[in-house]
Short mmCIF file of C-alpha atoms in Angstrom, two decimals:
data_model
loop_
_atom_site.label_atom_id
_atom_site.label_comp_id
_atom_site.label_asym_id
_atom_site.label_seq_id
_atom_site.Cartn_x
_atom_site.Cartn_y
_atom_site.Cartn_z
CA UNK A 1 -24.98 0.12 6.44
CA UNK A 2 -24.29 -3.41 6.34
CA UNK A 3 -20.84 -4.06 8.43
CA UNK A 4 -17.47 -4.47 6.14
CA UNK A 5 -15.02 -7.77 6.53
CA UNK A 6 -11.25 -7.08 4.70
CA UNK A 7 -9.55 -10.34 4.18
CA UNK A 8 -6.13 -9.55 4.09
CA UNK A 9 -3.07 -11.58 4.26
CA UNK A 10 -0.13 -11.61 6.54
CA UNK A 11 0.83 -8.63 7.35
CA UNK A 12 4.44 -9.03 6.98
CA UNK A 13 4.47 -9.58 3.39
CA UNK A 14 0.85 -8.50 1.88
CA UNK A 15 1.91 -5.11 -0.08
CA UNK A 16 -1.79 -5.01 -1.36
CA UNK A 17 -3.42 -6.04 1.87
CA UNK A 18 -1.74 -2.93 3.52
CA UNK A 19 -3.03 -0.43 0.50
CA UNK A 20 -6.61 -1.92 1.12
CA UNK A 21 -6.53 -1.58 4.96
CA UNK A 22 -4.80 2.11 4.73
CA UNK A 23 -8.05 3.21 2.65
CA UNK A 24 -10.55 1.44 4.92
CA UNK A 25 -9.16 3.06 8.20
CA UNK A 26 -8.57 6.34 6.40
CA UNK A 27 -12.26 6.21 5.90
CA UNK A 28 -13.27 6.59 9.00
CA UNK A 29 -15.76 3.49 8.36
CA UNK A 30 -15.97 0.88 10.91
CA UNK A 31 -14.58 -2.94 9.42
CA UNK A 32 -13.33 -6.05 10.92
CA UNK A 33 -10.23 -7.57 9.35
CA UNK A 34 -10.15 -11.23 8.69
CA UNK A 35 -6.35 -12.55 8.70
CA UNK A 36 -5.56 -15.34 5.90
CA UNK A 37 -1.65 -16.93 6.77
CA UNK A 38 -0.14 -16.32 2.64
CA UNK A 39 1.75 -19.43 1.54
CA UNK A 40 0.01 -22.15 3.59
CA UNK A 41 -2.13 -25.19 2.52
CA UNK A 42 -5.35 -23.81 3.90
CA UNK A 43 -4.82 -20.35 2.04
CA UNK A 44 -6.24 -21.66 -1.45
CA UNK A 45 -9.33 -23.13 0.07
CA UNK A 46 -9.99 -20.33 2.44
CA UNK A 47 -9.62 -17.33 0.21
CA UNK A 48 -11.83 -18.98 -2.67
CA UNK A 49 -14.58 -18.47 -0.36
CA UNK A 50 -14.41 -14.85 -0.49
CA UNK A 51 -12.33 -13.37 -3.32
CA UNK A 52 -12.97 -15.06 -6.91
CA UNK A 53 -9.18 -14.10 -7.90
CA UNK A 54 -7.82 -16.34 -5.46
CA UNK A 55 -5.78 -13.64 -3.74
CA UNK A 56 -6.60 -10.97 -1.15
CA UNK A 57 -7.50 -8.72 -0.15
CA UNK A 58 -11.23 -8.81 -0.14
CA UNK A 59 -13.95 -7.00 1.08
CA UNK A 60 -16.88 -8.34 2.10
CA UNK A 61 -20.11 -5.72 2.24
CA UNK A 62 -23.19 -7.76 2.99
CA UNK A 63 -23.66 -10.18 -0.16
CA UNK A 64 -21.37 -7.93 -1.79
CA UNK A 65 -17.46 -9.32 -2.62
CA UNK A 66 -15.09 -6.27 -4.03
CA UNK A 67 -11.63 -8.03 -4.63
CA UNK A 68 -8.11 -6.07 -6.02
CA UNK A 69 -7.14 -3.07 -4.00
CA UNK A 70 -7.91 -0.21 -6.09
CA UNK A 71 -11.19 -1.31 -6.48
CA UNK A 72 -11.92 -1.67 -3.23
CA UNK A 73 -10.44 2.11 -2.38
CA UNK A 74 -12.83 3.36 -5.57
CA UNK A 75 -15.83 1.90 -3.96
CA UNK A 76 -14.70 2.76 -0.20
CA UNK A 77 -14.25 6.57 -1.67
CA UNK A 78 -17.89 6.11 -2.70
CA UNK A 79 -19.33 4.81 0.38
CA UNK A 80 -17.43 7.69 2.33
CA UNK A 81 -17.79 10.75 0.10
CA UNK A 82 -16.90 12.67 3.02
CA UNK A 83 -13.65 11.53 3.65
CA UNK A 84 -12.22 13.16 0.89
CA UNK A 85 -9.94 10.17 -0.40
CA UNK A 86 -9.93 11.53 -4.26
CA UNK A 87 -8.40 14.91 -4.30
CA UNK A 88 -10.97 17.56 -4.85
CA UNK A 89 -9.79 19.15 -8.35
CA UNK A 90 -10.54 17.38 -11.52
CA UNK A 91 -7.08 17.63 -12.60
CA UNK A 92 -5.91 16.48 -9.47
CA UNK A 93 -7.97 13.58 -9.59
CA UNK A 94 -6.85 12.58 -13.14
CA UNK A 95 -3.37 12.31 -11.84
CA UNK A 96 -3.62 10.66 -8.58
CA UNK A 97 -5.21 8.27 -10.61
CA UNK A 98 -2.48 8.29 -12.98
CA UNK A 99 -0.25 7.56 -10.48
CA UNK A 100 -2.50 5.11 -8.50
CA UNK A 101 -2.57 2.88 -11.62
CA UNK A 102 0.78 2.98 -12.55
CA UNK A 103 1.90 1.73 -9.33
CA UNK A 104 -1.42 -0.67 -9.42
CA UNK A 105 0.46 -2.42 -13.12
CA UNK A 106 3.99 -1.40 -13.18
CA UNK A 107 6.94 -0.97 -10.92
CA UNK A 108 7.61 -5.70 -12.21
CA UNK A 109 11.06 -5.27 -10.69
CA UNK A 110 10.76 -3.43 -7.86
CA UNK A 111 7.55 -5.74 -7.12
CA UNK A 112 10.24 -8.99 -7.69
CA UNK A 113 13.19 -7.85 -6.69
CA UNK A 114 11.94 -6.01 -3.54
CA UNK A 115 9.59 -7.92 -1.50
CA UNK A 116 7.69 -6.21 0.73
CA UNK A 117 8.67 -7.45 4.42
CA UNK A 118 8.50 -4.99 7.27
CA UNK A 119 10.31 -7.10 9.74
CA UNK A 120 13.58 -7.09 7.56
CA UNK A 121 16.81 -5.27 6.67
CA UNK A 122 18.53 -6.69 3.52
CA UNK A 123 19.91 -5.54 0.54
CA UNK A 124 18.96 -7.11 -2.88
CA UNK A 125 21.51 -6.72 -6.07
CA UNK A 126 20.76 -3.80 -8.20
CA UNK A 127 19.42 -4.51 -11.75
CA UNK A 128 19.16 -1.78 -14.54
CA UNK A 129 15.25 -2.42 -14.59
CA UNK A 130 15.16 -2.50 -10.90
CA UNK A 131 16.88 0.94 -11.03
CA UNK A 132 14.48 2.38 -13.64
CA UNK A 133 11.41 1.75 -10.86
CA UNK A 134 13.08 3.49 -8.14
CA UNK A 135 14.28 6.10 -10.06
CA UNK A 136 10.50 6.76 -11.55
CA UNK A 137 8.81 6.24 -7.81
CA UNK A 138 11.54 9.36 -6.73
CA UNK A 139 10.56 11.19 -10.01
CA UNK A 140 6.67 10.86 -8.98
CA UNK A 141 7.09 12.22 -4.91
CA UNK A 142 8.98 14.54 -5.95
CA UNK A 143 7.30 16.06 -8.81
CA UNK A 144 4.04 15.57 -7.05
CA UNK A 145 5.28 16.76 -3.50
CA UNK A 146 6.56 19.99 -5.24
CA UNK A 147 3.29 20.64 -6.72
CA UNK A 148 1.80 20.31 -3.46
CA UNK A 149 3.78 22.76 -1.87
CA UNK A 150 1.51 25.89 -3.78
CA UNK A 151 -1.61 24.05 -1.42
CA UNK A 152 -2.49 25.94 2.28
CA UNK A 153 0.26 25.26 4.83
CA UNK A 154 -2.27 22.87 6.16
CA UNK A 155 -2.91 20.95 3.53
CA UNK A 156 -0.69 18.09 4.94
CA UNK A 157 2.66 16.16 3.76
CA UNK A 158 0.74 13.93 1.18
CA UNK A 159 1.23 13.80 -2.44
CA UNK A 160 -1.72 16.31 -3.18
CA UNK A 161 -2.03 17.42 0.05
CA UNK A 162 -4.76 15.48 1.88
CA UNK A 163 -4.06 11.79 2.23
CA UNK A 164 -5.41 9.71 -0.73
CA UNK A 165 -5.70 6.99 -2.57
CA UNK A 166 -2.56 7.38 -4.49
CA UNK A 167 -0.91 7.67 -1.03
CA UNK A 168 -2.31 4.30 0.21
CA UNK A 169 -0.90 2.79 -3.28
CA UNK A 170 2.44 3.97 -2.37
CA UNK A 171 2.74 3.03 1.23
CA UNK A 172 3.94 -0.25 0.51
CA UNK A 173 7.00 1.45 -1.00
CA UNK A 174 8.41 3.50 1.09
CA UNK A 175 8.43 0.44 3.26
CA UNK A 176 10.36 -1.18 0.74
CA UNK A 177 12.65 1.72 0.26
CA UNK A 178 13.10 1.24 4.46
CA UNK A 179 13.49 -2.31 4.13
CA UNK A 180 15.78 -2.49 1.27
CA UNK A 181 17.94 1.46 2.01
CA UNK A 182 17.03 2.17 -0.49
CA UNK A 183 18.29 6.42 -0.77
CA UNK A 184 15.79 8.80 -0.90
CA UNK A 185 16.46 12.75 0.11
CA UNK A 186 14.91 16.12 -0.74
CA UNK A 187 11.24 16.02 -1.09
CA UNK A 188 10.69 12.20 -1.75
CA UNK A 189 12.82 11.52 0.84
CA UNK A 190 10.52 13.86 3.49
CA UNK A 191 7.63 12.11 1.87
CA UNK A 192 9.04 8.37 2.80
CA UNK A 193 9.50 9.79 6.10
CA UNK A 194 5.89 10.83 6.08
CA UNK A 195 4.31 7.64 4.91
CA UNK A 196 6.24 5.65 7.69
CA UNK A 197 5.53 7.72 10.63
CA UNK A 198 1.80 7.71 9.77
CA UNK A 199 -0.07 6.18 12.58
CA UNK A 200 -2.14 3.91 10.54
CA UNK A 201 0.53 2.88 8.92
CA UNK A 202 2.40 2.19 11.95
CA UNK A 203 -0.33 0.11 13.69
CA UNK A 204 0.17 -2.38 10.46
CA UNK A 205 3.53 -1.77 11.00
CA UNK A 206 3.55 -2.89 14.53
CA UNK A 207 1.09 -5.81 13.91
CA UNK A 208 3.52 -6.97 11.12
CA UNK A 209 6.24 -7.18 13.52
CA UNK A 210 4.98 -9.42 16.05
CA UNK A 211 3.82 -12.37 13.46
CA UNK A 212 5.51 -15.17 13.50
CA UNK A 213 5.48 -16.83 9.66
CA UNK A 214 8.31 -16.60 7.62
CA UNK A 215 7.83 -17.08 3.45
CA UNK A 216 11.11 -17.70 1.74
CA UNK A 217 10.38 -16.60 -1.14
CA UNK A 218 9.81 -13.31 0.50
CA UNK A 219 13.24 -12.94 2.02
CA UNK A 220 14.52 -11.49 -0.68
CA UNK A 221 18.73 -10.63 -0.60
CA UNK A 222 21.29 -10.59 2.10
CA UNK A 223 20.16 -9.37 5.75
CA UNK A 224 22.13 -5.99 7.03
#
Protein backbone atom coordinates (compact mmCIF):
# COMPACT_ATOMS: atom_id res chain seq x y z
CA UNK A 1 0.00 0.00 0.00
CA UNK A 2 1.09 3.31 -0.91
CA UNK A 3 1.91 5.33 2.54
CA UNK A 4 -1.04 7.87 3.82
CA UNK A 5 -0.24 11.84 4.60
CA UNK A 6 -3.39 13.60 6.85
CA UNK A 7 -3.10 17.30 6.61
CA UNK A 8 -4.70 18.49 9.51
CA UNK A 9 -4.81 21.78 11.15
CA UNK A 10 -3.89 22.98 14.55
CA UNK A 11 -4.74 20.89 16.87
CA UNK A 12 -6.16 23.21 19.30
CA UNK A 13 -8.99 24.31 17.30
CA UNK A 14 -9.43 21.74 14.18
CA UNK A 15 -12.82 19.83 15.34
CA UNK A 16 -12.66 17.98 11.89
CA UNK A 17 -8.93 17.41 11.86
CA UNK A 18 -9.37 15.45 15.20
CA UNK A 19 -12.48 13.21 13.66
CA UNK A 20 -10.11 12.43 10.64
CA UNK A 21 -7.02 11.53 12.77
CA UNK A 22 -9.30 9.44 15.44
CA UNK A 23 -10.36 7.15 12.32
CA UNK A 24 -6.86 6.89 10.85
CA UNK A 25 -5.21 5.73 14.20
CA UNK A 26 -8.26 3.64 15.04
CA UNK A 27 -7.34 1.86 11.90
CA UNK A 28 -4.52 0.48 12.83
CA UNK A 29 -2.95 1.81 9.38
CA UNK A 30 0.33 3.43 9.47
CA UNK A 31 0.11 7.59 8.29
CA UNK A 32 2.20 10.57 8.79
CA UNK A 33 0.39 13.76 9.79
CA UNK A 34 1.28 16.94 8.08
CA UNK A 35 0.48 20.07 10.48
CA UNK A 36 -1.04 23.28 8.59
CA UNK A 37 -1.03 26.53 11.41
CA UNK A 38 -5.31 27.54 10.73
CA UNK A 39 -5.65 31.31 10.40
CA UNK A 40 -2.21 32.29 9.03
CA UNK A 41 -1.16 33.84 5.65
CA UNK A 42 0.59 30.74 4.41
CA UNK A 43 -2.56 28.48 5.24
CA UNK A 44 -4.50 29.40 1.88
CA UNK A 45 -1.53 28.70 -0.31
CA UNK A 46 -0.42 25.63 1.47
CA UNK A 47 -3.64 23.72 1.81
CA UNK A 48 -4.65 24.40 -1.99
CA UNK A 49 -1.94 22.11 -2.73
CA UNK A 50 -3.55 19.23 -1.25
CA UNK A 51 -7.27 19.60 -0.50
CA UNK A 52 -9.41 21.27 -3.46
CA UNK A 53 -11.96 22.67 -0.67
CA UNK A 54 -9.47 24.84 0.73
CA UNK A 55 -9.81 23.40 4.23
CA UNK A 56 -8.39 20.31 5.95
CA UNK A 57 -8.14 17.79 6.65
CA UNK A 58 -6.80 15.87 3.75
CA UNK A 59 -5.54 12.71 2.99
CA UNK A 60 -3.11 12.08 0.71
CA UNK A 61 -2.91 8.16 -0.67
CA UNK A 62 -0.39 8.07 -3.47
CA UNK A 63 -1.92 10.36 -6.37
CA UNK A 64 -5.00 10.00 -4.54
CA UNK A 65 -6.51 13.39 -2.49
CA UNK A 66 -9.76 12.37 -0.18
CA UNK A 67 -10.77 15.79 1.49
CA UNK A 68 -13.96 16.27 4.26
CA UNK A 69 -13.80 13.97 7.21
CA UNK A 70 -16.45 11.55 6.69
CA UNK A 71 -15.18 10.78 3.53
CA UNK A 72 -12.04 10.13 4.46
CA UNK A 73 -13.35 7.65 7.51
CA UNK A 74 -15.71 5.88 4.56
CA UNK A 75 -12.72 5.21 2.49
CA UNK A 76 -10.27 4.45 5.59
CA UNK A 77 -13.20 1.80 6.70
CA UNK A 78 -12.62 0.41 3.20
CA UNK A 79 -8.99 0.18 3.13
CA UNK A 80 -9.15 -1.52 6.71
CA UNK A 81 -12.14 -3.86 6.51
CA UNK A 82 -10.75 -5.47 9.42
CA UNK A 83 -10.90 -2.90 11.79
CA UNK A 84 -14.39 -3.01 12.14
CA UNK A 85 -15.08 0.90 12.07
CA UNK A 86 -18.90 0.44 10.67
CA UNK A 87 -20.82 -1.53 13.15
CA UNK A 88 -21.45 -5.00 11.94
CA UNK A 89 -25.47 -5.09 11.71
CA UNK A 90 -27.18 -3.48 8.84
CA UNK A 91 -29.41 -1.65 11.05
CA UNK A 92 -26.70 -0.61 13.07
CA UNK A 93 -24.92 0.71 10.30
CA UNK A 94 -27.91 2.74 8.98
CA UNK A 95 -27.92 4.61 12.20
CA UNK A 96 -24.41 5.28 13.00
CA UNK A 97 -24.62 6.75 9.82
CA UNK A 98 -27.58 8.60 10.73
CA UNK A 99 -25.96 9.97 13.41
CA UNK A 100 -22.51 10.46 11.72
CA UNK A 101 -24.23 12.80 9.22
CA UNK A 102 -26.23 14.67 11.37
CA UNK A 103 -23.39 15.75 13.36
CA UNK A 104 -21.35 15.97 9.82
CA UNK A 105 -24.44 19.06 8.71
CA UNK A 106 -26.13 20.11 11.79
CA UNK A 107 -25.41 20.95 15.37
CA UNK A 108 -24.85 25.44 13.38
CA UNK A 109 -24.94 26.67 16.97
CA UNK A 110 -23.18 24.51 18.88
CA UNK A 111 -20.50 24.57 15.89
CA UNK A 112 -20.62 28.80 16.38
CA UNK A 113 -21.27 29.26 19.61
CA UNK A 114 -18.90 26.53 20.96
CA UNK A 115 -15.58 26.50 19.43
CA UNK A 116 -13.72 23.69 19.77
CA UNK A 117 -10.44 24.61 21.88
CA UNK A 118 -8.95 22.00 24.16
CA UNK A 119 -6.64 24.29 25.96
CA UNK A 120 -9.64 26.41 27.39
CA UNK A 121 -12.25 26.78 30.14
CA UNK A 122 -14.95 29.41 29.31
CA UNK A 123 -18.41 29.71 29.33
CA UNK A 124 -20.35 31.08 26.25
CA UNK A 125 -24.10 32.67 26.76
CA UNK A 126 -26.81 30.21 26.26
CA UNK A 127 -29.06 30.69 23.17
CA UNK A 128 -32.43 28.78 22.63
CA UNK A 129 -30.85 27.22 19.35
CA UNK A 130 -27.66 26.60 21.11
CA UNK A 131 -29.75 24.70 23.72
CA UNK A 132 -31.70 22.68 21.12
CA UNK A 133 -28.03 21.08 19.91
CA UNK A 134 -27.00 20.07 23.26
CA UNK A 135 -30.09 18.88 24.23
CA UNK A 136 -30.29 16.57 20.83
CA UNK A 137 -26.33 15.46 21.22
CA UNK A 138 -27.62 14.14 25.08
CA UNK A 139 -30.79 12.67 23.40
CA UNK A 140 -28.43 10.68 20.79
CA UNK A 141 -25.68 9.09 23.70
CA UNK A 142 -28.14 8.35 25.54
CA UNK A 143 -30.59 6.69 23.40
CA UNK A 144 -27.76 5.05 21.59
CA UNK A 145 -25.67 4.12 24.80
CA UNK A 146 -28.88 2.43 26.18
CA UNK A 147 -29.26 0.40 23.18
CA UNK A 148 -25.84 -0.68 23.55
CA UNK A 149 -26.17 -1.92 26.83
CA UNK A 150 -28.25 -5.40 25.34
CA UNK A 151 -24.43 -5.95 23.42
CA UNK A 152 -21.74 -8.61 25.35
CA UNK A 153 -20.27 -7.02 28.48
CA UNK A 154 -17.30 -6.63 26.27
CA UNK A 155 -18.54 -4.93 23.69
CA UNK A 156 -16.97 -1.62 24.98
CA UNK A 157 -18.37 1.97 26.21
CA UNK A 158 -18.99 3.23 22.56
CA UNK A 159 -22.17 4.22 21.06
CA UNK A 160 -22.77 0.69 19.40
CA UNK A 161 -20.37 -0.95 21.23
CA UNK A 162 -17.09 -1.11 19.29
CA UNK A 163 -15.56 2.26 18.55
CA UNK A 164 -16.75 3.76 15.20
CA UNK A 165 -17.12 6.17 12.98
CA UNK A 166 -20.01 7.86 14.59
CA UNK A 167 -17.77 7.90 17.71
CA UNK A 168 -14.88 9.74 15.94
CA UNK A 169 -17.71 12.34 14.67
CA UNK A 170 -18.58 12.99 18.16
CA UNK A 171 -15.27 13.31 19.84
CA UNK A 172 -14.98 16.79 19.11
CA UNK A 173 -18.01 17.28 21.36
CA UNK A 174 -17.55 15.98 24.31
CA UNK A 175 -14.50 18.15 24.22
CA UNK A 176 -16.66 20.96 23.80
CA UNK A 177 -19.03 19.86 26.46
CA UNK A 178 -15.44 19.79 28.73
CA UNK A 179 -14.43 22.99 27.46
CA UNK A 180 -17.58 24.85 27.71
CA UNK A 181 -19.29 22.61 31.31
CA UNK A 182 -21.37 21.96 29.62
CA UNK A 183 -23.76 19.17 32.12
CA UNK A 184 -23.95 15.88 31.08
CA UNK A 185 -24.91 12.80 33.64
CA UNK A 186 -26.44 9.33 33.35
CA UNK A 187 -25.41 7.51 30.32
CA UNK A 188 -24.25 10.49 28.06
CA UNK A 189 -22.52 11.75 30.73
CA UNK A 190 -20.41 8.12 31.22
CA UNK A 191 -20.08 8.31 27.49
CA UNK A 192 -18.28 12.00 27.57
CA UNK A 193 -16.22 10.50 30.15
CA UNK A 194 -15.39 7.71 27.77
CA UNK A 195 -14.55 9.71 24.71
CA UNK A 196 -12.07 11.91 26.81
CA UNK A 197 -10.16 9.32 28.56
CA UNK A 198 -9.58 7.47 25.25
CA UNK A 199 -5.94 7.26 24.63
CA UNK A 200 -6.03 8.39 21.12
CA UNK A 201 -7.92 10.94 21.95
CA UNK A 202 -5.74 11.99 24.65
CA UNK A 203 -2.47 11.96 22.61
CA UNK A 204 -4.39 14.83 20.38
CA UNK A 205 -5.35 16.04 23.48
CA UNK A 206 -1.91 16.37 24.83
CA UNK A 207 -0.41 17.57 21.48
CA UNK A 208 -3.16 20.31 21.49
CA UNK A 209 -1.99 21.52 24.71
CA UNK A 210 1.49 22.28 24.13
CA UNK A 211 0.89 24.54 20.77
CA UNK A 212 1.46 27.75 21.00
CA UNK A 213 -1.11 29.77 18.38
CA UNK A 214 -3.93 31.44 19.62
CA UNK A 215 -7.10 32.30 16.97
CA UNK A 216 -9.45 34.86 18.38
CA UNK A 217 -12.07 34.04 16.80
CA UNK A 218 -11.80 30.74 18.48
CA UNK A 219 -11.86 32.01 22.03
CA UNK A 220 -15.17 31.95 22.23
CA UNK A 221 -16.92 33.48 25.84
CA UNK A 222 -15.55 34.35 29.19
CA UNK A 223 -12.56 32.12 30.64
CA UNK A 224 -13.52 30.15 34.13
Amino acid sequence: MAPLTLVIGTKNYSSWSLRAWLVLRKSGIPFEERLLELSVPSFDERISRDSPSGRVPALIHGSLHVWDSLAIAEYVAELAPEARLWPESPADRAVARSVSAEMHSGFAALRAQMPMNLRARRRVPMTEELQSDIDRVRQIWHELRQAARSLPEDAGPWLFGRYSIADAMFAPVAARFATYGVPCEGLAGAYRDAVLSDPQFVTWRDAALSERQIIDEDEAGEPV
